[in-house]
Amino acid sequence: MPIDVPALRARTSKIATKLFDPVGCATEIRKLFRDLADHSRRVNQRPVGGRLDEQLRTPTPVIHEMAVALRVPVQQDPVSGAALSRALWSAGSREERRLASDILGFLAVGAPEDALKQLEELLPHCDSAEIVDALVLGAFKPLLMREPGQALAVARRWTLQRNKWLRRAAALSVYTLAQESRWDDLPGMFEVLRKLASESDPTVRPAVVDALRTLTAARPLDARPFLHEQAARSDHNSRFLVRTVMKLLPEEWQNDLVRDLRS
């Protein structure tokens, strides 16, 4: 059924006025998401690295309009915004957690320390790579763009954690920065990848590959020393990483890497 956009915007705006009552606001959001659920959509298959979360089958445009309506109120009342984010996260559906990620991104504008604190509370308790990625892109990316040096230091700290979702978030942080041409702390980004090069977890390694592939495609000359360094290691996962991305390089450079891999 087509979405009545004017009616949706009127309803999301009304819900946003209830931010002063975060629990009540979260309840209204869940009702909206249920009312506009598209039950003709198939529930996604089991997410990578996680269990099958509750899904309300809410169309993405509905989630987006709710986020748009909340942006200014959350930035004006960050305390209530933080409470709403927690309430939505606790509700447990993938749609509510995606919206919670957006709200944390809004908080990062005026209350970056609070946003980061809540982000680090939530990341270890994710249930799927999809939600980790939503948190990084929705909540951590604004921090990366605001204070890239400080945020990248946080990502380096995440690489040392036993929790796989924190390590995936660290890799995705590099991927996110690699797409931003206006900021290129290459030593810092390669340092994060260096700590993750031997990663074997199937939910983390793909993010490491994506990050290195993006860096290599954008800055092949800068990536070349890192790839030689990893090719010379005896670690199987580091060598896998090299083999995965080396095809992005000129053929002559690939031949040099092959010699390192065979030595």
PDB file of C-alpha atoms in Angstrom:
ATOM      1  CA  MET A   1       0.000   0.000   0.000  1.00  0.00           C
ATOM      2  CA  PRO A   2       1.440   3.412  -0.980  1.00  0.00           C
ATOM      3  CA  ILE A   3       2.542   5.638   1.894  1.00  0.00           C
ATOM      4  CA  ASP A   4       0.537   8.834   2.411  1.00  0.00           C
ATOM      5  CA  VAL A   5       3.578  11.087   2.880  1.00  0.00           C
ATOM      6  CA  PRO A   6       1.740  14.239   4.155  1.00  0.00           C
ATOM      7  CA  ALA A   7      -0.155  12.148   6.700  1.00  0.00           C
ATOM      8  CA  LEU A   8       3.045  10.361   7.720  1.00  0.00           C
ATOM      9  CA  ARG A   9       4.901  13.638   8.234  1.00  0.00           C
ATOM     10  CA  ALA A  10       2.064  15.045  10.294  1.00  0.00           C
ATOM     11  CA  ARG A  11       2.078  11.975  12.499  1.00  0.00           C
ATOM     12  CA  THR A  12       5.855  11.850  12.938  1.00  0.00           C
ATOM     13  CA  SER A  13       5.905  15.557  13.807  1.00  0.00           C
ATOM     14  CA  LYS A  14       3.257  14.991  16.468  1.00  0.00           C
ATOM     15  CA  ILE A  15       5.193  12.060  17.921  1.00  0.00           C
ATOM     16  CA  ALA A  16       8.377  14.153  18.018  1.00  0.00           C
ATOM     17  CA  THR A  17       6.652  16.713  20.266  1.00  0.00           C
ATOM     18  CA  LYS A  18       6.463  13.980  22.929  1.00  0.00           C
ATOM     19  CA  LEU A  19      10.227  13.683  23.242  1.00  0.00           C
ATOM     20  CA  PHE A  20       9.980  15.106  26.776  1.00  0.00           C
ATOM     21  CA  ASP A  21       8.500  11.693  27.689  1.00  0.00           C
ATOM     22  CA  PRO A  22      11.041   9.295  26.112  1.00  0.00           C
ATOM     23  CA  VAL A  23       9.266   6.084  27.093  1.00  0.00           C
ATOM     24  CA  GLY A  24       5.913   7.352  25.864  1.00  0.00           C
ATOM     25  CA  CYS A  25       7.549   8.644  22.686  1.00  0.00           C
ATOM     26  CA  ALA A  26       9.135   5.250  22.059  1.00  0.00           C
ATOM     27  CA  THR A  27       5.749   3.594  22.530  1.00  0.00           C
ATOM     28  CA  GLU A  28       4.203   5.912  19.943  1.00  0.00           C
ATOM     29  CA  ILE A  29       7.031   5.191  17.521  1.00  0.00           C
ATOM     30  CA  ARG A  30       6.520   1.439  17.844  1.00  0.00           C
ATOM     31  CA  LYS A  31       2.803   1.914  17.204  1.00  0.00           C
ATOM     32  CA  LEU A  32       3.606   3.953  14.088  1.00  0.00           C
ATOM     33  CA  PHE A  33       6.036   1.335  12.852  1.00  0.00           C
ATOM     34  CA  ARG A  34       3.480  -1.434  13.405  1.00  0.00           C
ATOM     35  CA  ASP A  35       0.613   0.501  11.823  1.00  0.00           C
ATOM     36  CA  LEU A  36       2.602   1.140   8.650  1.00  0.00           C
ATOM     37  CA  ALA A  37       4.288  -2.259   8.457  1.00  0.00           C
ATOM     38  CA  ASP A  38       4.385  -3.853   5.040  1.00  0.00           C
ATOM     39  CA  HIS A  39       3.373  -7.453   5.676  1.00  0.00           C
ATOM     40  CA  SER A  40       3.868  -8.357   2.027  1.00  0.00           C
ATOM     41  CA  ARG A  41       7.625  -8.045   2.544  1.00  0.00           C
ATOM     42  CA  ARG A  42       9.573 -11.189   3.347  1.00  0.00           C
ATOM     43  CA  VAL A  43      11.407 -11.160   6.626  1.00  0.00           C
ATOM     44  CA  ASN A  44      15.145 -11.032   5.950  1.00  0.00           C
ATOM     45  CA  GLN A  45      17.157 -14.188   6.369  1.00  0.00           C
ATOM     46  CA  ARG A  46      19.303 -14.659   9.430  1.00  0.00           C
ATOM     47  CA  PRO A  47      21.677 -11.685   9.573  1.00  0.00           C
ATOM     48  CA  VAL A  48      25.415 -12.227   9.236  1.00  0.00           C
ATOM     49  CA  GLY A  49      26.922 -13.222  12.541  1.00  0.00           C
ATOM     50  CA  GLY A  50      23.750 -12.974  14.571  1.00  0.00           C
ATOM     51  CA  ARG A  51      20.322 -14.282  15.355  1.00  0.00           C
ATOM     52  CA  LEU A  52      17.071 -13.450  13.594  1.00  0.00           C
ATOM     53  CA  ASP A  53      16.008 -10.255  15.347  1.00  0.00           C
ATOM     54  CA  GLU A  54      12.442  -9.115  15.715  1.00  0.00           C
ATOM     55  CA  GLN A  55      11.376  -7.285  12.583  1.00  0.00           C
ATOM     56  CA  LEU A  56       8.340  -5.041  12.355  1.00  0.00           C
ATOM     57  CA  ARG A  57       8.577  -4.924   8.525  1.00  0.00           C
ATOM     58  CA  THR A  58       8.408  -1.146   8.598  1.00  0.00           C
ATOM     59  CA  PRO A  59       9.359   0.417   5.233  1.00  0.00           C
ATOM     60  CA  THR A  60      12.588   2.391   5.258  1.00  0.00           C
ATOM     61  CA  PRO A  61      10.880   5.690   4.235  1.00  0.00           C
ATOM     62  CA  VAL A  62       8.798   5.543   7.424  1.00  0.00           C
ATOM     63  CA  ILE A  63      11.908   5.143   9.583  1.00  0.00           C
ATOM     64  CA  HIS A  64      13.558   7.983   7.682  1.00  0.00           C
ATOM     65  CA  GLU A  65      10.631  10.366   8.186  1.00  0.00           C
ATOM     66  CA  MET A  66      10.563   9.592  11.898  1.00  0.00           C
ATOM     67  CA  ALA A  67      14.277  10.339  12.091  1.00  0.00           C
ATOM     68  CA  VAL A  68      13.839  13.628  10.225  1.00  0.00           C
ATOM     69  CA  ALA A  69      11.103  14.695  12.626  1.00  0.00           C
ATOM     70  CA  LEU A  70      13.291  13.917  15.649  1.00  0.00           C
ATOM     71  CA  ARG A  71      16.504  15.590  14.478  1.00  0.00           C
ATOM     72  CA  VAL A  72      15.894  19.121  15.800  1.00  0.00           C
ATOM     73  CA  PRO A  73      14.015  18.115  18.995  1.00  0.00           C
ATOM     74  CA  VAL A  74      16.826  15.687  19.927  1.00  0.00           C
ATOM     75  CA  GLN A  75      19.489  18.320  19.363  1.00  0.00           C
ATOM     76  CA  GLN A  76      17.503  20.776  21.475  1.00  0.00           C
ATOM     77  CA  ASP A  77      16.950  18.260  24.284  1.00  0.00           C
ATOM     78  CA  PRO A  78      19.888  15.825  24.215  1.00  0.00           C
ATOM     79  CA  VAL A  79      19.044  14.326  27.607  1.00  0.00           C
ATOM     80  CA  SER A  80      15.617  13.198  26.440  1.00  0.00           C
ATOM     81  CA  GLY A  81      17.125  12.192  23.103  1.00  0.00           C
ATOM     82  CA  ALA A  82      19.613   9.896  24.813  1.00  0.00           C
ATOM     83  CA  ALA A  83      16.812   8.366  26.879  1.00  0.00           C
ATOM     84  CA  LEU A  84      14.699   7.831  23.757  1.00  0.00           C
ATOM     85  CA  SER A  85      17.600   6.124  22.018  1.00  0.00           C
ATOM     86  CA  ARG A  86      17.973   3.712  24.942  1.00  0.00           C
ATOM     87  CA  ALA A  87      14.233   3.031  25.022  1.00  0.00           C
ATOM     88  CA  LEU A  88      14.139   2.279  21.311  1.00  0.00           C
ATOM     89  CA  TRP A  89      17.171   0.031  21.587  1.00  0.00           C
ATOM     90  CA  SER A  90      15.635  -1.876  24.475  1.00  0.00           C
ATOM     91  CA  ALA A  91      12.456  -2.433  22.444  1.00  0.00           C
ATOM     92  CA  GLY A  92      14.572  -4.798  20.375  1.00  0.00           C
ATOM     93  CA  SER A  93      13.347  -4.639  16.781  1.00  0.00           C
ATOM     94  CA  ARG A  94      15.791  -3.980  13.983  1.00  0.00           C
ATOM     95  CA  GLU A  95      13.760  -0.971  12.841  1.00  0.00           C
ATOM     96  CA  GLU A  96      13.756   0.630  16.286  1.00  0.00           C
ATOM     97  CA  ARG A  97      17.468   0.014  16.661  1.00  0.00           C
ATOM     98  CA  ARG A  98      18.132   1.638  13.293  1.00  0.00           C
ATOM     99  CA  LEU A  99      16.245   4.712  14.478  1.00  0.00           C
ATOM    100  CA  ALA A 100      18.159   4.643  17.772  1.00  0.00           C
ATOM    101  CA  SER A 101      21.381   4.756  15.725  1.00  0.00           C
ATOM    102  CA  ASP A 102      20.153   7.844  13.871  1.00  0.00           C
ATOM    103  CA  ILE A 103      19.262   9.538  17.147  1.00  0.00           C
ATOM    104  CA  LEU A 104      22.762   8.920  18.491  1.00  0.00           C
ATOM    105  CA  GLY A 105      24.056  10.572  15.340  1.00  0.00           C
ATOM    106  CA  PHE A 106      21.942  13.640  16.114  1.00  0.00           C
ATOM    107  CA  LEU A 107      23.312  13.672  19.657  1.00  0.00           C
ATOM    108  CA  ALA A 108      26.858  13.612  18.326  1.00  0.00           C
ATOM    109  CA  VAL A 109      26.387  17.166  17.031  1.00  0.00           C
ATOM    110  CA  GLY A 110      25.880  18.798  20.424  1.00  0.00           C
ATOM    111  CA  ALA A 111      26.800  16.120  22.938  1.00  0.00           C
ATOM    112  CA  PRO A 112      29.564  14.025  21.334  1.00  0.00           C
ATOM    113  CA  GLU A 113      30.888  12.595  24.598  1.00  0.00           C
ATOM    114  CA  ASP A 114      27.431  11.378  25.616  1.00  0.00           C
ATOM    115  CA  ALA A 115      26.828   9.916  22.158  1.00  0.00           C
ATOM    116  CA  LEU A 116      30.143   8.045  22.231  1.00  0.00           C
ATOM    117  CA  LYS A 117      29.504   6.737  25.731  1.00  0.00           C
ATOM    118  CA  GLN A 118      26.129   5.316  24.731  1.00  0.00           C
ATOM    119  CA  LEU A 119      27.537   3.966  21.471  1.00  0.00           C
ATOM    120  CA  GLU A 120      30.206   2.018  23.342  1.00  0.00           C
ATOM    121  CA  GLU A 121      27.544   0.680  25.678  1.00  0.00           C
ATOM    122  CA  LEU A 122      25.420  -0.606  22.803  1.00  0.00           C
ATOM    123  CA  LEU A 123      27.954  -1.983  20.332  1.00  0.00           C
ATOM    124  CA  PRO A 124      29.032  -5.013  22.397  1.00  0.00           C
ATOM    125  CA  HIS A 125      25.396  -6.089  22.739  1.00  0.00           C
ATOM    126  CA  CYS A 126      24.458  -6.062  19.068  1.00  0.00           C
ATOM    127  CA  ASP A 127      22.871  -9.140  17.524  1.00  0.00           C
ATOM    128  CA  SER A 128      23.941  -8.738  13.910  1.00  0.00           C
ATOM    129  CA  ALA A 129      26.436  -7.066  11.624  1.00  0.00           C
ATOM    130  CA  GLU A 130      23.564  -5.036  10.153  1.00  0.00           C
ATOM    131  CA  ILE A 131      22.938  -3.268  13.442  1.00  0.00           C
ATOM    132  CA  VAL A 132      26.650  -2.710  14.090  1.00  0.00           C
ATOM    133  CA  ASP A 133      26.917  -1.079  10.684  1.00  0.00           C
ATOM    134  CA  ALA A 134      23.864   1.068  11.376  1.00  0.00           C
ATOM    135  CA  LEU A 135      25.418   2.253  14.637  1.00  0.00           C
ATOM    136  CA  VAL A 136      28.744   3.116  13.015  1.00  0.00           C
ATOM    137  CA  LEU A 137      27.228   4.872  10.015  1.00  0.00           C
ATOM    138  CA  GLY A 138      24.465   6.548  12.002  1.00  0.00           C
ATOM    139  CA  ALA A 139      26.223   7.396  15.253  1.00  0.00           C
ATOM    140  CA  PHE A 140      29.993   7.056  14.882  1.00  0.00           C
ATOM    141  CA  LYS A 141      30.386   8.643  11.463  1.00  0.00           C
ATOM    142  CA  PRO A 142      29.357  12.101  12.757  1.00  0.00           C
ATOM    143  CA  LEU A 143      32.029  11.751  15.447  1.00  0.00           C
ATOM    144  CA  LEU A 144      34.580  10.702  12.828  1.00  0.00           C
ATOM    145  CA  MET A 145      33.761  13.752  10.754  1.00  0.00           C
ATOM    146  CA  ARG A 146      33.734  16.070  13.776  1.00  0.00           C
ATOM    147  CA  GLU A 147      36.958  14.929  15.473  1.00  0.00           C
ATOM    148  CA  PRO A 148      38.590  12.360  13.180  1.00  0.00           C
ATOM    149  CA  GLY A 149      41.815  12.051  15.146  1.00  0.00           C
ATOM    150  CA  GLN A 150      40.066  11.388  18.450  1.00  0.00           C
ATOM    151  CA  ALA A 151      37.510   9.061  16.884  1.00  0.00           C
ATOM    152  CA  LEU A 152      40.187   7.044  15.117  1.00  0.00           C
ATOM    153  CA  ALA A 153      41.960   6.636  18.456  1.00  0.00           C
ATOM    154  CA  VAL A 154      38.732   5.114  19.760  1.00  0.00           C
ATOM    155  CA  ALA A 155      38.659   2.755  16.777  1.00  0.00           C
ATOM    156  CA  ARG A 156      42.232   1.653  17.550  1.00  0.00           C
ATOM    157  CA  ARG A 157      41.129   0.849  21.083  1.00  0.00           C
ATOM    158  CA  TRP A 158      38.263  -1.237  19.710  1.00  0.00           C
ATOM    159  CA  THR A 159      40.679  -3.386  17.718  1.00  0.00           C
ATOM    160  CA  LEU A 160      42.062  -4.743  20.988  1.00  0.00           C
ATOM    161  CA  GLN A 161      38.703  -5.864  22.380  1.00  0.00           C
ATOM    162  CA  ARG A 162      37.567  -9.466  22.579  1.00  0.00           C
ATOM    163  CA  ASN A 163      34.061  -8.468  21.518  1.00  0.00           C
ATOM    164  CA  LYS A 164      33.782  -9.083  17.776  1.00  0.00           C
ATOM    165  CA  TRP A 165      31.272  -6.284  17.210  1.00  0.00           C
ATOM    166  CA  LEU A 166      33.692  -3.675  18.510  1.00  0.00           C
ATOM    167  CA  ARG A 167      36.375  -5.005  16.166  1.00  0.00           C
ATOM    168  CA  ARG A 168      33.958  -4.915  13.238  1.00  0.00           C
ATOM    169  CA  ALA A 169      33.067  -1.326  14.166  1.00  0.00           C
ATOM    170  CA  ALA A 170      36.771  -0.429  14.115  1.00  0.00           C
ATOM    171  CA  ALA A 171      37.176  -1.801  10.593  1.00  0.00           C
ATOM    172  CA  LEU A 172      34.027  -0.075   9.396  1.00  0.00           C
ATOM    173  CA  SER A 173      35.340   3.189  10.809  1.00  0.00           C
ATOM    174  CA  VAL A 174      38.335   2.967   8.462  1.00  0.00           C
ATOM    175  CA  TYR A 175      36.031   2.110   5.563  1.00  0.00           C
ATOM    176  CA  THR A 176      33.935   5.177   6.368  1.00  0.00           C
ATOM    177  CA  LEU A 177      36.935   7.499   6.534  1.00  0.00           C
ATOM    178  CA  ALA A 178      38.462   6.058   3.376  1.00  0.00           C
ATOM    179  CA  GLN A 179      35.431   7.296   1.465  1.00  0.00           C
ATOM    180  CA  GLU A 180      35.963  10.863   2.683  1.00  0.00           C
ATOM    181  CA  SER A 181      38.474  12.605   0.438  1.00  0.00           C
ATOM    182  CA  ARG A 182      38.675  15.645   2.714  1.00  0.00           C
ATOM    183  CA  TRP A 183      40.398  13.713   5.483  1.00  0.00           C
ATOM    184  CA  ASP A 184      43.250  11.279   4.939  1.00  0.00           C
ATOM    185  CA  ASP A 185      45.153  10.313   8.055  1.00  0.00           C
ATOM    186  CA  LEU A 186      46.522   7.312   6.212  1.00  0.00           C
ATOM    187  CA  PRO A 187      49.010   6.259   8.920  1.00  0.00           C
ATOM    188  CA  GLY A 188      46.178   6.217  11.446  1.00  0.00           C
ATOM    189  CA  MET A 189      43.887   4.205   9.192  1.00  0.00           C
ATOM    190  CA  PHE A 190      46.561   1.678   8.283  1.00  0.00           C
ATOM    191  CA  GLU A 191      47.407   1.308  11.966  1.00  0.00           C
ATOM    192  CA  VAL A 192      43.836   0.200  12.667  1.00  0.00           C
ATOM    193  CA  LEU A 193      43.989  -2.276   9.782  1.00  0.00           C
ATOM    194  CA  ARG A 194      47.406  -3.509  10.928  1.00  0.00           C
ATOM    195  CA  LYS A 195      45.851  -4.543  14.248  1.00  0.00           C
ATOM    196  CA  LEU A 196      43.043  -6.322  12.401  1.00  0.00           C
ATOM    197  CA  ALA A 197      45.034  -7.901   9.571  1.00  0.00           C
ATOM    198  CA  SER A 198      45.160 -11.316  11.237  1.00  0.00           C
ATOM    199  CA  GLU A 199      41.416 -11.263  11.987  1.00  0.00           C
ATOM    200  CA  SER A 200      39.735 -14.619  11.391  1.00  0.00           C
ATOM    201  CA  ASP A 201      36.208 -14.024  12.695  1.00  0.00           C
ATOM    202  CA  PRO A 202      33.763 -14.340   9.758  1.00  0.00           C
ATOM    203  CA  THR A 203      31.771 -11.329  10.937  1.00  0.00           C
ATOM    204  CA  VAL A 204      34.819  -9.070  11.240  1.00  0.00           C
ATOM    205  CA  ARG A 205      37.110 -10.078   8.387  1.00  0.00           C
ATOM    206  CA  PRO A 206      34.751  -8.930   5.572  1.00  0.00           C
ATOM    207  CA  ALA A 207      34.738  -5.426   7.074  1.00  0.00           C
ATOM    208  CA  VAL A 208      38.537  -5.426   7.194  1.00  0.00           C
ATOM    209  CA  VAL A 209      38.659  -6.489   3.535  1.00  0.00           C
ATOM    210  CA  ASP A 210      36.194  -3.763   2.528  1.00  0.00           C
ATOM    211  CA  ALA A 211      38.193  -1.120   4.368  1.00  0.00           C
ATOM    212  CA  LEU A 212      41.509  -2.147   2.822  1.00  0.00           C
ATOM    213  CA  ARG A 213      39.970  -2.516  -0.621  1.00  0.00           C
ATOM    214  CA  THR A 214      38.568   1.019  -0.424  1.00  0.00           C
ATOM    215  CA  LEU A 215      41.902   2.443   0.718  1.00  0.00           C
ATOM    216  CA  THR A 216      43.818   0.522  -1.932  1.00  0.00           C
ATOM    217  CA  ALA A 217      41.516   1.653  -4.740  1.00  0.00           C
ATOM    218  CA  ALA A 218      41.729   5.289  -3.648  1.00  0.00           C
ATOM    219  CA  ARG A 219      45.417   5.424  -2.666  1.00  0.00           C
ATOM    220  CA  PRO A 220      47.265   2.485  -4.266  1.00  0.00           C
ATOM    221  CA  LEU A 221      50.718   4.009  -3.806  1.00  0.00           C
ATOM    222  CA  ASP A 222      50.112   4.455  -0.079  1.00  0.00           C
ATOM    223  CA  ALA A 223      48.584   0.981   0.279  1.00  0.00           C
ATOM    224  CA  ARG A 224      51.479  -0.764  -1.440  1.00  0.00           C
ATOM    225  CA  PRO A 225      53.923  -0.776   1.530  1.00  0.00           C
ATOM    226  CA  PHE A 226      51.204  -2.053   3.854  1.00  0.00           C
ATOM    227  CA  LEU A 227      50.370  -4.900   1.479  1.00  0.00           C
ATOM    228  CA  HIS A 228      54.031  -5.895   1.191  1.00  0.00           C
ATOM    229  CA  GLU A 229      54.294  -5.843   4.972  1.00  0.00           C
ATOM    230  CA  GLN A 230      51.336  -8.180   5.317  1.00  0.00           C
ATOM    231  CA  ALA A 231      52.450 -10.444   2.458  1.00  0.00           C
ATOM    232  CA  ALA A 232      55.754 -11.024   4.243  1.00  0.00           C
ATOM    233  CA  ARG A 233      54.036 -12.304   7.372  1.00  0.00           C
ATOM    234  CA  SER A 234      53.518 -15.992   7.995  1.00  0.00           C
ATOM    235  CA  ASP A 235      49.962 -15.379   9.197  1.00  0.00           C
ATOM    236  CA  HIS A 236      47.368 -17.019   6.937  1.00  0.00           C
ATOM    237  CA  ASN A 237      44.729 -14.341   7.455  1.00  0.00           C
ATOM    238  CA  SER A 238      47.109 -11.496   6.642  1.00  0.00           C
ATOM    239  CA  ARG A 239      48.084 -13.228   3.415  1.00  0.00           C
ATOM    240  CA  PHE A 240      44.420 -13.796   2.586  1.00  0.00           C
ATOM    241  CA  LEU A 241      43.870 -10.075   2.997  1.00  0.00           C
ATOM    242  CA  VAL A 242      46.634  -9.323   0.494  1.00  0.00           C
ATOM    243  CA  ARG A 243      45.362 -11.818  -2.066  1.00  0.00           C
ATOM    244  CA  THR A 244      41.871 -10.376  -1.801  1.00  0.00           C
ATOM    245  CA  VAL A 245      42.785  -6.789  -2.664  1.00  0.00           C
ATOM    246  CA  MET A 246      46.000  -7.052  -4.707  1.00  0.00           C
ATOM    247  CA  LYS A 247      44.093  -7.244  -8.013  1.00  0.00           C
ATOM    248  CA  LEU A 248      43.352  -3.549  -7.624  1.00  0.00           C
ATOM    249  CA  LEU A 249      47.039  -2.806  -8.189  1.00  0.00           C
ATOM    250  CA  PRO A 250      49.008  -2.614 -11.459  1.00  0.00           C
ATOM    251  CA  GLU A 251      50.144  -6.012 -12.736  1.00  0.00           C
ATOM    252  CA  GLU A 252      53.807  -5.330 -12.011  1.00  0.00           C
ATOM    253  CA  TRP A 253      53.008  -4.524  -8.390  1.00  0.00           C
ATOM    254  CA  GLN A 254      50.913  -7.677  -8.153  1.00  0.00           C
ATOM    255  CA  ASN A 255      53.875  -9.738  -9.339  1.00  0.00           C
ATOM    256  CA  ASP A 256      56.048  -8.222  -6.610  1.00  0.00           C
ATOM    257  CA  LEU A 257      53.438  -9.157  -3.999  1.00  0.00           C
ATOM    258  CA  VAL A 258      53.202 -12.697  -5.358  1.00  0.00           C
ATOM    259  CA  ARG A 259      56.946 -13.092  -4.833  1.00  0.00           C
ATOM    260  CA  ASP A 260      56.547 -11.940  -1.233  1.00  0.00           C
ATOM    261  CA  LEU A 261      53.673 -14.365  -0.709  1.00  0.00           C
ATOM    262  CA  ARG A 262      55.764 -17.275  -2.045  1.00  0.00           C
ATOM    263  CA  SER A 263      58.878 -16.479  -0.087  1.00  0.00           C
TER     264      SER A 263
END
